[in-house]
Coordinates of C-alpha atoms in Angstrom, one line a residue:
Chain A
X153 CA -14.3 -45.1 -10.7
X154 CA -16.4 -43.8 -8.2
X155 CA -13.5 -43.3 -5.6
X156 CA -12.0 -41.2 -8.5
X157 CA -14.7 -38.8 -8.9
X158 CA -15.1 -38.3 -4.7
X159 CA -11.4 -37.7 -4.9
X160 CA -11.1 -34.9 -7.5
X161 CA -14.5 -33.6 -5.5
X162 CA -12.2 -33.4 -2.5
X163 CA -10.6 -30.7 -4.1
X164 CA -13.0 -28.4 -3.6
X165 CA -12.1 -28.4 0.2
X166 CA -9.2 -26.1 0.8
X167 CA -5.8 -27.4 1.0
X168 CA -5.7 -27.6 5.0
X169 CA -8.8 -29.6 5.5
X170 CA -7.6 -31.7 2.5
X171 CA -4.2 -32.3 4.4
X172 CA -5.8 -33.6 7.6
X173 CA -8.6 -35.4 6.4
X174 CA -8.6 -36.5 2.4
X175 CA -7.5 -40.2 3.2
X176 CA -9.8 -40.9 6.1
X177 CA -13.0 -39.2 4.3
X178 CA -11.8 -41.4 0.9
X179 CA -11.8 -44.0 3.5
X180 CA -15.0 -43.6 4.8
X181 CA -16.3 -42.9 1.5
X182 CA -14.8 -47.0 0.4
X183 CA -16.8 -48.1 4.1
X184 CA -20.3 -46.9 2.8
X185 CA -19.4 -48.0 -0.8
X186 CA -18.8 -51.6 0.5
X187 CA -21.6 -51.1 2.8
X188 CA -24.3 -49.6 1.1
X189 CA -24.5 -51.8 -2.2
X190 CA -27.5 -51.4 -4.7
X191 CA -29.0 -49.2 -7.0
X192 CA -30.9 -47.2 -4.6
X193 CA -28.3 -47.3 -1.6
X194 CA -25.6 -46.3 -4.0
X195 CA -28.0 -42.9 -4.7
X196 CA -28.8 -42.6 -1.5
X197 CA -24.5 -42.4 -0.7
X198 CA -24.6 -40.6 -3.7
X199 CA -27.3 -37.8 -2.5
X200 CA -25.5 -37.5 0.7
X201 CA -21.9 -37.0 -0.4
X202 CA -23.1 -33.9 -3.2
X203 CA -25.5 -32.5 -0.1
X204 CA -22.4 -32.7 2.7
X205 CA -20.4 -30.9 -0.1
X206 CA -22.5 -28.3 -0.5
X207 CA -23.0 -27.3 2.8
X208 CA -19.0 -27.9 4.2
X209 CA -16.7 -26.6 1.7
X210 CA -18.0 -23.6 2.1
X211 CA -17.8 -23.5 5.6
X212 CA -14.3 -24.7 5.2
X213 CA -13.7 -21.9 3.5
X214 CA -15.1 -19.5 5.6
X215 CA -13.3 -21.4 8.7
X216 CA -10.6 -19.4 10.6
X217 CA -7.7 -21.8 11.7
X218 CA -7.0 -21.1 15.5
X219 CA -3.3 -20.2 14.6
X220 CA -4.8 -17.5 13.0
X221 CA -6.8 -16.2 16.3
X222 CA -4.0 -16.8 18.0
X223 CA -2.1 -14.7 15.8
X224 CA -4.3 -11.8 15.6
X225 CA -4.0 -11.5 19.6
X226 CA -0.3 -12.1 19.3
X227 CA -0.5 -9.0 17.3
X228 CA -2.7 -6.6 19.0
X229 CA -0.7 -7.1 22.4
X230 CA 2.3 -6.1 21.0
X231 CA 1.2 -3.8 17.9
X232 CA 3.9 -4.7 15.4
X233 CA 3.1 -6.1 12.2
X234 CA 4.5 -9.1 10.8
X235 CA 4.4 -11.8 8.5
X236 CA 2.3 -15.5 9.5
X237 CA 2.7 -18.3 7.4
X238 CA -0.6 -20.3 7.2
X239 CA 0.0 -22.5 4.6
X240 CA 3.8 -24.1 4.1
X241 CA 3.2 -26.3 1.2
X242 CA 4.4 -24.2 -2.3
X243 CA 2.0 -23.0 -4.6
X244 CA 0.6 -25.5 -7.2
X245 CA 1.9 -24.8 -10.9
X246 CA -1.9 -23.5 -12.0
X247 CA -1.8 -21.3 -9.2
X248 CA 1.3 -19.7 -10.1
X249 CA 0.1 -19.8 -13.5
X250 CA -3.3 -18.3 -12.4
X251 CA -1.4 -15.0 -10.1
X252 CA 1.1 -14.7 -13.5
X253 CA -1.9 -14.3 -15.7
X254 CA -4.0 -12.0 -13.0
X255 CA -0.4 -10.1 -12.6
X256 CA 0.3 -9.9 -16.2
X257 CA -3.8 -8.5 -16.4
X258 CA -3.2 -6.0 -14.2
X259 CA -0.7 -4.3 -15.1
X260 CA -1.7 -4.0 -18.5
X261 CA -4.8 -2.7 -17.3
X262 CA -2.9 0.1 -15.5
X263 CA -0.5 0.9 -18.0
X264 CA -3.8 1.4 -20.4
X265 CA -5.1 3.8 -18.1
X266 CA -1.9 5.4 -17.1
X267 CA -1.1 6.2 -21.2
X268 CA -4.7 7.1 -22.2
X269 CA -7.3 7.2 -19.0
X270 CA -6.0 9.5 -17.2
X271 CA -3.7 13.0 -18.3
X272 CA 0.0 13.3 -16.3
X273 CA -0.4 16.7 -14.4
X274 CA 3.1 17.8 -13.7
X275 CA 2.7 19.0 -10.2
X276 CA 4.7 22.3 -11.0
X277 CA 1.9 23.2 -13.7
X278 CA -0.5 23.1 -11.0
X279 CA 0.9 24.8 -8.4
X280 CA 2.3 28.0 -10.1
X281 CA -0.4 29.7 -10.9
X282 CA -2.2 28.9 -8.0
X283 CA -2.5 32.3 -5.9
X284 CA -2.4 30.9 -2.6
X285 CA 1.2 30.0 -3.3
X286 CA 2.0 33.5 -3.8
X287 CA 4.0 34.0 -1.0
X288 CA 6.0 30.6 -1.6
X289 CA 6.2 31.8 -5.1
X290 CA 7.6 34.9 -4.1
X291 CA 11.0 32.8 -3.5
X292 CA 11.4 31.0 -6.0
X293 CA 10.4 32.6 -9.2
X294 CA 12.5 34.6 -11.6
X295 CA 12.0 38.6 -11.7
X296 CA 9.4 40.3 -13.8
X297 CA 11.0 38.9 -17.3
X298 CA 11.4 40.7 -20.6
X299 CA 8.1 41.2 -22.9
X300 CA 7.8 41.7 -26.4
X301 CA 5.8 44.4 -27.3
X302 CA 3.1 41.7 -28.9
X303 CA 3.2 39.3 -25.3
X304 CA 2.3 42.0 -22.9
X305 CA -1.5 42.4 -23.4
X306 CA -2.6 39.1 -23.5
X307 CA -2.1 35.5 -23.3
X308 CA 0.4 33.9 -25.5
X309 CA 0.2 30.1 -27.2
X310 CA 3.9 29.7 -26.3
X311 CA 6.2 30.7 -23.9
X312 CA 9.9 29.3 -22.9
X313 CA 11.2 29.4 -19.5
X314 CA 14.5 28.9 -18.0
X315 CA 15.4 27.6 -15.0
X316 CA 18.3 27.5 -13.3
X317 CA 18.6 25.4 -10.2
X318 CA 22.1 25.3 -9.2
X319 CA 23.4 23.9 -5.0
X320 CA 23.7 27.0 -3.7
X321 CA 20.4 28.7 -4.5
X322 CA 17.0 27.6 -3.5
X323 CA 15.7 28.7 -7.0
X324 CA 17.1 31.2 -9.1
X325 CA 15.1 30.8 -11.5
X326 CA 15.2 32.5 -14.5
X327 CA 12.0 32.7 -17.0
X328 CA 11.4 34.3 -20.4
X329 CA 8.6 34.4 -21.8
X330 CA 8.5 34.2 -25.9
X331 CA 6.1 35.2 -28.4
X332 CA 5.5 33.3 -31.4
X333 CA 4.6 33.5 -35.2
X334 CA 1.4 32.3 -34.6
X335 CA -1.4 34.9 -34.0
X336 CA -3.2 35.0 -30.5
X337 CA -6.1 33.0 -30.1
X338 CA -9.5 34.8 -30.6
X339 CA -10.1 33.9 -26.4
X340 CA -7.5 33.6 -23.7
X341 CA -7.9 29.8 -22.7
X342 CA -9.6 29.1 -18.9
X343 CA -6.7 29.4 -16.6
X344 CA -7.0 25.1 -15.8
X345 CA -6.9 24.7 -19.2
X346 CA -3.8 26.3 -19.5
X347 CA -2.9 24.4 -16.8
X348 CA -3.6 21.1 -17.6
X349 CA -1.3 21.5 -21.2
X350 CA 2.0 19.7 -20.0
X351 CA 5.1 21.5 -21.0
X352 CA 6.4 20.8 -24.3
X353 CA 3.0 19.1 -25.2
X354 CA 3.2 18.2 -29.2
X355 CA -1.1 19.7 -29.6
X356 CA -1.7 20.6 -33.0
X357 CA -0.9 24.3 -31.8
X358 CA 2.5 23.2 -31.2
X359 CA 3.3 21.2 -33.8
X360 CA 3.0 24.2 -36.0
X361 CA 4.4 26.5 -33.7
X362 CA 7.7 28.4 -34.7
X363 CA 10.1 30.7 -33.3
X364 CA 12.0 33.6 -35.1
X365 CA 15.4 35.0 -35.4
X366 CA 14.2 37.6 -32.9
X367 CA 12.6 35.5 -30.6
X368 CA 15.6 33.4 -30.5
X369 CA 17.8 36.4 -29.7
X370 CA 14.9 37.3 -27.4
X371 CA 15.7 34.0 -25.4
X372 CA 19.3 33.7 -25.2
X373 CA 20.0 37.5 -24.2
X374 CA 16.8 36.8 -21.3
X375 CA 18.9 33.6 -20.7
X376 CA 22.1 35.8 -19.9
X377 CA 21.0 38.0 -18.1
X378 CA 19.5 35.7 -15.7
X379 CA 22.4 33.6 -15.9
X380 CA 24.1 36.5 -14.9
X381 CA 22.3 37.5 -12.1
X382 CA 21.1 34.4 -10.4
X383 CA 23.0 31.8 -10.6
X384 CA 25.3 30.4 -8.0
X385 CA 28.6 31.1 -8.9
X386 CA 29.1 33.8 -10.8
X387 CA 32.0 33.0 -12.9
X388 CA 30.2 29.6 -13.7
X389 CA 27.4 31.2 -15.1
X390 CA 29.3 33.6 -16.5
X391 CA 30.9 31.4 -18.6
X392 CA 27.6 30.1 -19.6
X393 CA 26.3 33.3 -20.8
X394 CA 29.5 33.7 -23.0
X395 CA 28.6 30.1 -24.1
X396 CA 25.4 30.6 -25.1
X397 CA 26.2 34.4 -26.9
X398 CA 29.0 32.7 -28.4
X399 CA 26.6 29.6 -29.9
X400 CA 24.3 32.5 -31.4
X401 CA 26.7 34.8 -32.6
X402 CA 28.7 31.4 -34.5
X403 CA 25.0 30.7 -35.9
X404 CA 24.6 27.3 -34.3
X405 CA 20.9 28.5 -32.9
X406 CA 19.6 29.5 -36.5
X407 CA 18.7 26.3 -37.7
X408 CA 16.0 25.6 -35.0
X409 CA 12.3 27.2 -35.0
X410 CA 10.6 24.2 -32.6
X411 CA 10.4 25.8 -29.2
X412 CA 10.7 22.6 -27.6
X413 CA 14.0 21.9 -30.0
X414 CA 15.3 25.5 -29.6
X415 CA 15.1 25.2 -25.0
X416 CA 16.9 21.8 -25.2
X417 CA 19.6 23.1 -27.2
X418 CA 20.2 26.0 -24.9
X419 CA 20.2 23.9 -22.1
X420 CA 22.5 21.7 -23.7
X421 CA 24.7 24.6 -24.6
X422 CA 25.0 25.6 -20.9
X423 CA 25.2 22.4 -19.6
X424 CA 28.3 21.7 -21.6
X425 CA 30.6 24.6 -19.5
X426 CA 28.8 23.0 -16.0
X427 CA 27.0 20.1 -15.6
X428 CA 24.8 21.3 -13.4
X429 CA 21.6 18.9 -14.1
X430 CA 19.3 21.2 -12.3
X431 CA 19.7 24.2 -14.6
X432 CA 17.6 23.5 -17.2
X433 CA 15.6 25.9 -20.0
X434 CA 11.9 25.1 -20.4
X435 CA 9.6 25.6 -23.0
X436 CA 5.7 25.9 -22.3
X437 CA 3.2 26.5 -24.3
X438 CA 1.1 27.9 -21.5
X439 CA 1.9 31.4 -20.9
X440 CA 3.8 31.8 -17.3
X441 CA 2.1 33.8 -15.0
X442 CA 3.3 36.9 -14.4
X443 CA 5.7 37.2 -11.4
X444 CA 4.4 38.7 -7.9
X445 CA 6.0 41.7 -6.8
X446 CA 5.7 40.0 -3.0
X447 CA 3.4 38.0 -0.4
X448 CA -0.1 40.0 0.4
X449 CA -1.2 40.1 3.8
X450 CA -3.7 37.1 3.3
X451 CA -0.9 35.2 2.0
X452 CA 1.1 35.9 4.9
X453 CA -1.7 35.2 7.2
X454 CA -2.6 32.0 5.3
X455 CA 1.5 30.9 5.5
X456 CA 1.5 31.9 9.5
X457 CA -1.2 29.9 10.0
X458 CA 0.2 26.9 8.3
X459 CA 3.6 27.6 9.9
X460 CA 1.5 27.3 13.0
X461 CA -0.2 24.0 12.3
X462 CA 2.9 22.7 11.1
X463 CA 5.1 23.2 14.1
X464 CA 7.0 25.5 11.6
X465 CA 8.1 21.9 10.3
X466 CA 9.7 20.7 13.1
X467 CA 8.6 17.6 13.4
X468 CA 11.0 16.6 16.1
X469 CA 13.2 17.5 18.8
X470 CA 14.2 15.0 21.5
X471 CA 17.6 14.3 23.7
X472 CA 18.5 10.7 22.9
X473 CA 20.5 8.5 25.2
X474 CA 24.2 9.8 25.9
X475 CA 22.8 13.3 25.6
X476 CA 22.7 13.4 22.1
X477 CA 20.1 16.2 20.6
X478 CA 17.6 14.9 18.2
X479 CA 16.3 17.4 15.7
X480 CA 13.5 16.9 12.8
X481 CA 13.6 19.7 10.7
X482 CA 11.3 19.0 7.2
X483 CA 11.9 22.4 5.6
X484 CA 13.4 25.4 6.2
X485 CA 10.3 28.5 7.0
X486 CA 10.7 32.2 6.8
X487 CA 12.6 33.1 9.9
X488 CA 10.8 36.3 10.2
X489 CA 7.6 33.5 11.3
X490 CA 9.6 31.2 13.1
X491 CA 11.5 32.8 14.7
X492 CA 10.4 32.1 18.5
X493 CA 9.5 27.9 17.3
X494 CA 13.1 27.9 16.2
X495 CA 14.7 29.8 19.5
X496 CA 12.5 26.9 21.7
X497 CA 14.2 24.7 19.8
X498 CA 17.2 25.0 19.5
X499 CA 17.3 26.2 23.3
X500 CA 16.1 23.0 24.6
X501 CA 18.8 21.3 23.1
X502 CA 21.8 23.6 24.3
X503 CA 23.2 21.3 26.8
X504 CA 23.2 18.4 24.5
X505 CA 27.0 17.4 23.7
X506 CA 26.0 16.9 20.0
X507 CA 23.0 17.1 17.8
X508 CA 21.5 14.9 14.9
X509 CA 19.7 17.3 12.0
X510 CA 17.4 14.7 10.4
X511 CA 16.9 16.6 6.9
X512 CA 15.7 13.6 5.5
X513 CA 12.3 14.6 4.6
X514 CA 13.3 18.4 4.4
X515 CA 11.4 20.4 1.2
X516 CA 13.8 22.8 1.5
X517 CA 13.1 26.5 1.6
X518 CA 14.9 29.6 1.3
X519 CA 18.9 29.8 0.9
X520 CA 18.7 32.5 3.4
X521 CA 16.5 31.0 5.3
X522 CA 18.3 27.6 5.4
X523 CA 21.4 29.5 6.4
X524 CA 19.8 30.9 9.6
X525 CA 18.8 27.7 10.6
X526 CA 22.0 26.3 10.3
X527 CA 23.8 25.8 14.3
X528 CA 27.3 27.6 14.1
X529 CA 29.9 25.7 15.7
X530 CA 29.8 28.7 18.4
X531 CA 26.8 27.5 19.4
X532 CA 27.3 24.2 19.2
X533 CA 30.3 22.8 20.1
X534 CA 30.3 18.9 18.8
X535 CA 27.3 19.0 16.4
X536 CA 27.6 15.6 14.5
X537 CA 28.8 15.7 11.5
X538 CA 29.3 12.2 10.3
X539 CA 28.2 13.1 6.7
X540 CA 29.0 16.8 6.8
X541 CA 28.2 20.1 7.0
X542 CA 24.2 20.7 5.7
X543 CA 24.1 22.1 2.0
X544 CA 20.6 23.3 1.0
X545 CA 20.3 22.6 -2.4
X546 CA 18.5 24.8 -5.3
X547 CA 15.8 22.3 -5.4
X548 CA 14.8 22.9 -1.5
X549 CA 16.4 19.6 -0.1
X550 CA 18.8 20.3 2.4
X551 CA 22.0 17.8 1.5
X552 CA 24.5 16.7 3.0
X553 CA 28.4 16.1 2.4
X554 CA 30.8 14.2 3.4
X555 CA 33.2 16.7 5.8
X556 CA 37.2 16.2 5.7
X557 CA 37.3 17.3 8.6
Chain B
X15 CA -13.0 -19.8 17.4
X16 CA -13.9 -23.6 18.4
X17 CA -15.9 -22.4 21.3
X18 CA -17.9 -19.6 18.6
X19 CA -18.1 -22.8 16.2
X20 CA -19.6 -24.7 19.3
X21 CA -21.9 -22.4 21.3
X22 CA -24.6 -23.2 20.5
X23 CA -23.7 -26.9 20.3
X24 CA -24.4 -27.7 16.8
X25 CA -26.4 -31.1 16.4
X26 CA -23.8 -33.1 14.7
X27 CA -21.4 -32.1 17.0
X28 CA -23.2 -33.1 20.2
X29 CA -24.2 -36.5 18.6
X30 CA -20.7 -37.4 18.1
X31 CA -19.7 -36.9 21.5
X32 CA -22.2 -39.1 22.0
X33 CA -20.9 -41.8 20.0
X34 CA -17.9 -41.8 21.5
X35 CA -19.4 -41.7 25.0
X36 CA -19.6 -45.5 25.0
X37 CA -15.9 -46.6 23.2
X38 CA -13.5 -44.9 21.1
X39 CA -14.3 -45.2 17.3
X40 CA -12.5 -43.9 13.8
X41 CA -14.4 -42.1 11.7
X42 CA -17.0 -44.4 10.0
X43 CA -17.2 -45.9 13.3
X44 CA -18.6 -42.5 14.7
X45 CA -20.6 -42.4 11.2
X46 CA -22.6 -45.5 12.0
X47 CA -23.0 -45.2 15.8
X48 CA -24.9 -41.8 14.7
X49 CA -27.5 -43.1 12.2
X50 CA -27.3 -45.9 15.0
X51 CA -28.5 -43.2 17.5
X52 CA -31.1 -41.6 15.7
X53 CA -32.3 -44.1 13.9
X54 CA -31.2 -43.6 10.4
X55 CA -31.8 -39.9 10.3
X56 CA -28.5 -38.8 10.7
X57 CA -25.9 -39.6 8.1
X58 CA -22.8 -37.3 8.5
X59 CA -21.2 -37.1 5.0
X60 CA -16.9 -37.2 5.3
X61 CA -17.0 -33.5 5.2
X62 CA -20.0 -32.8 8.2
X63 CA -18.2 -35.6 10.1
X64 CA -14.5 -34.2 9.7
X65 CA -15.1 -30.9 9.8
X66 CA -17.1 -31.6 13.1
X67 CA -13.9 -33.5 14.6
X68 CA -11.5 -31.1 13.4
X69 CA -13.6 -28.4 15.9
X70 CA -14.1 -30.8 18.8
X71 CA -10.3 -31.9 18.2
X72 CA -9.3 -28.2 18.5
X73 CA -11.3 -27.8 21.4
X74 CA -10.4 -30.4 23.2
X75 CA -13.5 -31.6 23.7
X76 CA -12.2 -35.2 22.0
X77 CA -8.3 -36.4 21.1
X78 CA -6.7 -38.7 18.9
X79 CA -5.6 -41.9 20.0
X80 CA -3.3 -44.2 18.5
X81 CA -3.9 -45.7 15.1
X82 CA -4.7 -48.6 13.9
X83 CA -7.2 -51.5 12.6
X84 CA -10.5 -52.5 12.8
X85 CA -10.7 -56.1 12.5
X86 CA -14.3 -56.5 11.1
X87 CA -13.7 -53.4 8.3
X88 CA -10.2 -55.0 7.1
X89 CA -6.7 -54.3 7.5
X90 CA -6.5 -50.1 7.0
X91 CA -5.0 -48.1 9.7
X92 CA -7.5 -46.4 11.1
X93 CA -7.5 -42.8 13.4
X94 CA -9.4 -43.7 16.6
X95 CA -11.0 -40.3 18.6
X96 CA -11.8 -40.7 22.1
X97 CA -13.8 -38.5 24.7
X98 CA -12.2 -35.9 27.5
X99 CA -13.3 -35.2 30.5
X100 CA -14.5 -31.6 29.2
X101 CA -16.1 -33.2 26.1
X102 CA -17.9 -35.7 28.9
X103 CA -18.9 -32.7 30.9
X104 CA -20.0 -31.0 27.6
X105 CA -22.2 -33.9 26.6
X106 CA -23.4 -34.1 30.1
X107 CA -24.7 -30.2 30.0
X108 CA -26.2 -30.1 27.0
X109 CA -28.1 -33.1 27.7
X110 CA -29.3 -31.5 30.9
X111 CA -30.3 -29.0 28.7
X112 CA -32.1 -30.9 26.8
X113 CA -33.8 -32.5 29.4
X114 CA -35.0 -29.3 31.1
X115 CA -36.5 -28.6 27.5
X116 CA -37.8 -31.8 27.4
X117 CA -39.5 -31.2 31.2
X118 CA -40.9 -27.6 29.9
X119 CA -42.3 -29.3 26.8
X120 CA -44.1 -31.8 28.7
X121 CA -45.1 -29.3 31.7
X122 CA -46.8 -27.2 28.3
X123 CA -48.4 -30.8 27.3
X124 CA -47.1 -30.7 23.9
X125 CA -45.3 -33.9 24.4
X126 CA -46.8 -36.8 25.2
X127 CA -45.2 -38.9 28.3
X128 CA -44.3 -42.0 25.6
X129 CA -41.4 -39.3 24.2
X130 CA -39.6 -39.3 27.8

């Protein structure tokens, strides 16, 4: 009986002691027991074993095995980081029980706080209305849109906006702002309040809000015309605008007054004649900014001076082995800035027999701007192409196709 | 790490190199030889006497030699430890140590010559 309870008291050493040692200190525990007979000896054995656990197993613990030192210099001569196994025997079944409840535990516990800890901030509702993205903004947002008499003077509860992101464009973008039924609020709302409302947000404001025959009309003919005007291929959205005049004029529109309901369906209606998943028609509750005629001279100083920090994104440009140019390029930056990082570049690799455009992290930028990045095969005689020519798409990532030829 | 775990000597593990100084012993072998050595005062519980040659082992200060029984403890394989040359010249240095201590405590009179 007693051997029993010093056995399960064994398992409070760690595994790797208990591996080397268990059966010699159980033996050593049956010497003393056959040695040390008697009431008081038998305490005495007692009152040594409890005092040597309490003072080794957690030194055991605390106890770094040498192939673990060994280890950690392995790893800081070479620098790479890798994987050491310690321990070979497999998990017991309460310790996998154990990590499946802790697991279990903690992903409950983030999921709580994800849904109602902590708000979901789309990034885009942060960043538009920030000023210091003006000249940024400058590219990428629609033109000064359409106002109803009753949106011009102050801030609206609801607003819908539609963008259209097709390839070829970085972001023609196409907003419309709507008025609603309901009256103003007494007080514009602090601009990071506005912000923090996440499109299409169901508040009680919203859930009441509704949208008229006129507003509707308002939409789809602000729609067209952007449509018209923006997007890629003209015939495409051309045949979208018809779409969408044709869907009013039949009546199909009539029947919704949610301005949540009333953007889906319009994108819906456009994306039927193209499926073109980055053209989509938003609805915000949150009035959109009004549009910015063009950078200001801080903003241009502020974007130099990031351009200038940033290498104007080019994070690398190398000759590999077999003269192959090597060029990291992570967005595409207003010429008009670049222009003299770009010429460096691109003339330290004119003698290479081919070049490697790693777009791979590229944001993206301006279709224009993309375009004068862009080697011509003037310029460069074998540039690699194994996946293609370089596409920039409307959402600012450069892609890539396959080339036939 | 063994040689962090070992400087400064710790008591238990200086006394076993002791023990093993004179003949190669297991484990309760090296248990009784201690309390033999210091008179009863020293008991190494399984885990201060393990953990102890674990260090030394990894040191190389002591090795394992072949199993197998002790005729007067029954018929159980048992692991026999034995002393290197370094644990020897270990022993040997902190003994000296101890003995210059010794020297300086009696040089100070506050140990009487009966102790040495």
């Amino acid at each position: 009986m007693s051997e029993k309870i010093y056995a399960w008291l064994l398992r409070l050493y760690p595994s790797r002691f208990r591996g080397a040692y268990r059966d010699e200190a159980l033996q050593l525990f049956r010497d003393r027991s056959r040695d040390e007979r008697g009431f008081h000896a038998r305490l005495r054995l007692w009152f040594d074993l409890l005092c040597d656990l309490a003072l080794t197993v957690p030194r055991e613990y605390f106890h770094v095995q040498p192939e673990l030192v060994s280890y950690s210099a392995h790893l800081r001569s070479e620098g790479v980081p890798s994987f050491f196994v310690l321990v070979e025997e497999s998990p017991g079944p309460g310790a996998l029980l154990f990590g499946g409840v802790l697991s279990a535990a903690a992903l409950v516990t983030f999921s709580v706080l994800l849904n109602h800890g902590v708000k979901h901030v789309p990034l885009s509702a942060l960043i538009r209305p920030t000023q210091s993205s003006a000249h940024e903004r400058s590219f990428q947002s629609s033109p000064p849109e359409p106002r109803t008499a009753s949106s011009t003077s102050q801030p609206q509860p609801a607003a819908g906006s539609s963008s259209s992101q097709p390839n070829n464009t970085e972001n023609a973008k196409t907003s419309d702002s709507q008025s609603t039924a309901l009256p103003p609020p007494d007080r514009p709302k602090p601009l990071k309040q506005q912000m923090l409302q996440p499109r299409g947000a169901t508040n009680p404001a919203s859930a009441v809000a509704r949208i008229d025959a006129a507003e509707r009309q308002r939409v789809v003919h602000g729609a067209v015309a952007n449509l018209k005007q923006y997007y890629v291929y003209p015939d495409v959205g051309q045949k979208m605008a018809d779409a969408l005049l044709a869907h009013q004029k039949n009546g199909d529109d009539d029947a919704v007054t949610d301005g949540a309901a009333f953007a889906s369906l319009l994108t819906k209606q456009m994306r039927d004649v193209s499926p073109d998943r980055h053209l989509t028609l938003d609805y915000s509750e949150a009035p959109l900014p009004q549009h910015p005629t063009g950078p200001t001279p801080e903003d241009l100083a502020r974007y130099r001076e990031a351009m200038k920090q940033q290498n104007c994104a080019f994070e690398k440009v190398a000759v590999l082995p077999h003269n192959i140019g090597y060029l990291k390029l992570n967005a595409f930056p207003d010429v008009s800035v670049c222009q003299q990082t770009a010429a460096a570049a691109m003339a330290s690799l004119n003698h290479a027999d081919a070049i490697i455009f790693d777009l791979r992290d590229n944001r993206g930028g301006e279709p224009d701007r993309s375009r004068s990045w862009l080697p011509t095969s003037s310029t460069i005689p074998n540039t690699c192409t194994t996946r293609g020519k370089i596409r920039p798409s409307s959402r600012g990532r450069a892609r890539l196709f396959r080339e036939t030829d | 790490m063994p040689k962090q775990k070992l400087n400064p000597l710790p008591s238990a593990a200086f006394q076993i190199l002791l023990a093993l100084a004179g003949e190669d012993l297991h484990g309760y072998g090296i248990m009784r030889q201690v309390a033999d050595q210091t008179g009863g005062r020293m008991r190494l519980g399984p885990g201060t006497l393990y953990s102890s040659i674990q260090t030394l082992l990894e040191a190389k200060l002591i090795e394992e030699t072949d199993s197998r029984e002790d005729a007067k403890l029954g018929d159980e394989r048992r692991r026999y430890y034995r002393l290197t040359s370094a644990g020897r010249k270990l022993a040997r240095s902190e003994a000296e140590r101890l003995a210059d201590l010794l020297r300086v405590a009696r040089s100070k009179k506050i140990l009487r010559g009966e102790y040495v």
